[in-house]
Amino acid sequence: MKTTLRTDITVEDICRGFVYNEYEGKGLFGLSGKLVIQPEYQRNYIYADGKRDVAVIDSILKGYPLGLIYFTKVADDKFEVLDGQQRITSFGRFVTGKFAITDASGIPRYFSGLASDMQEKILKTSLTIYICEGTESEIKEWFKTINIAGIPLNEQELSNAIHSGPFVTRAKEEFSNSQNANIQKWSAYISGSVLRQDYLRTALLWVSRGNVDDYMSRHRYDDNIAELKAYFTSVIDWVSSVFVDVESEMRGLPWGELYEKYHKSSYDPQTVSRKLRELYADFYVKDKRGIYEYILGGCVDSKLLNIRMFDEPTKKSVYAKQTEAARKDGISNCPLCAVGHDGNKTRIWKLSEMDADHVTAWSCGGETDSRNCQMLCKTHNRAKGNR
Ligand SMILES: [Zn+2]
């Protein structure tokens, strides 16, 4: 790969023919039509938050360097932005009047409202640009390793870059498009940001059973995303039909895995909802996110709920009482050892060798207070399992 350093291209040059697509949230073209600002493997523009975009303009006005920018040469006199698209889109949008900055006296100023020397300063700022020439795979490989300025690409953004092609383009139209009316519904079950590819990531994780890059590379040149979409829809439809309630703890659960494990079982949504309400109201259930798999699995595995345990003072006082009584009777202070037939029949365990156990299991309505607490040796406690 060959790189050439250019320091003669100015903000004004780039802004000539600058096109920003508000709908797609993308800076599209600049440099009199010779530059593609956001090739399909680039993430959407995420600086439009009134902070990062404003910071770019502040830097220029203060004469701070904007950092290195990388273009790839795709044809004679045709370039694509490899790194720097967020910064370029920020000054492009400012110069074309898309947002304002606040001046020293607190007044918002659009580009057209700036003093002419300030306008001039912005336009005449020259950029430090490396122009790279090489094969697609060389450039993609290199792109993977630069991650230079601003926010580093996250995992899915990198995968989109590496597997760029018709499949990624279509998948992004569906799952990375904040204009998609379904996002609202999906956001009940999926966490993260649409623009930073978290929804696409989730959809790919589900359909690929966790092998995202393998899936993307096999489907790279597909001109449709039918399977991805159908699988995603099946999972969402399944969750929303089993659980009619929508709770914030549902967001970001591994619904794809749960679907694989449980979608062949049948559930009565009303019974599920009643059980769910009951567990949400249960003081002893510490892990509300675990409620969903607990219910799907038939309310058996209470480990998923992380049931509130006995506190130290309770354990100590129960231990003392139990041990005193056991000494008097000449038996083990573990009630299960005491009725056994081995050498532990009369053994007095230390507090550190014992664990607290619910006499009546939590799942059978037992409470976590001293009247329902007994100390068992670790072996017997583990064997009893169900707390
Ligand atoms: Zn025991």
Coordinates of N, CA and C and ligand atoms in Angstrom, one line a residue, residues 332 334-338 344 349 354 376-381, ligand 1:
S332 N -23.9 -34.3 66.5 CA -23.4 -33.3 65.7 C -24.3 -32.0 65.6
C334 N -24.6 -30.4 63.0 CA -25.4 -30.4 61.7 C -26.5 -31.4 61.9
P335 N -27.7 -31.0 61.8 CA -28.8 -31.9 62.1 C -28.9 -33.1 61.1
L336 N -28.3 -32.9 59.9 CA -28.3 -34.0 59.0 C -27.2 -35.0 59.3
C337 N -26.0 -34.5 59.7 CA -25.0 -35.4 60.2 C -25.4 -36.2 61.4
A338 N -26.2 -35.5 62.3 CA -26.6 -36.1 63.5 C -27.4 -37.4 63.3
N344 N -19.2 -38.6 61.3 CA -19.6 -37.2 61.5 C -20.9 -37.1 62.5
W349 N -19.1 -29.0 64.0 CA -18.5 -28.2 63.0 C -18.2 -26.8 63.4
M354 N -19.8 -24.4 58.0 CA -21.3 -24.6 57.8 C -21.9 -23.4 57.0
L376 N -26.2 -26.0 58.3 CA -25.9 -27.3 57.9 C -24.4 -27.3 57.5
C377 N -23.7 -28.5 57.7 CA -22.3 -28.6 57.2 C -22.4 -28.3 55.7
K378 N -21.2 -27.9 55.2 CA -21.2 -27.4 53.7 C -21.7 -28.6 52.8
T379 N -21.2 -29.8 53.1 CA -21.6 -30.9 52.3 C -23.1 -31.1 52.2
H380 N -23.7 -31.1 53.4 CA -25.2 -31.3 53.4 C -25.9 -30.2 52.8
N381 N -25.4 -29.0 53.0 CA -26.1 -27.8 52.5 C -26.1 -27.9 50.9
Ligands
ZN1 ZN -23.8 -32.5 57.8

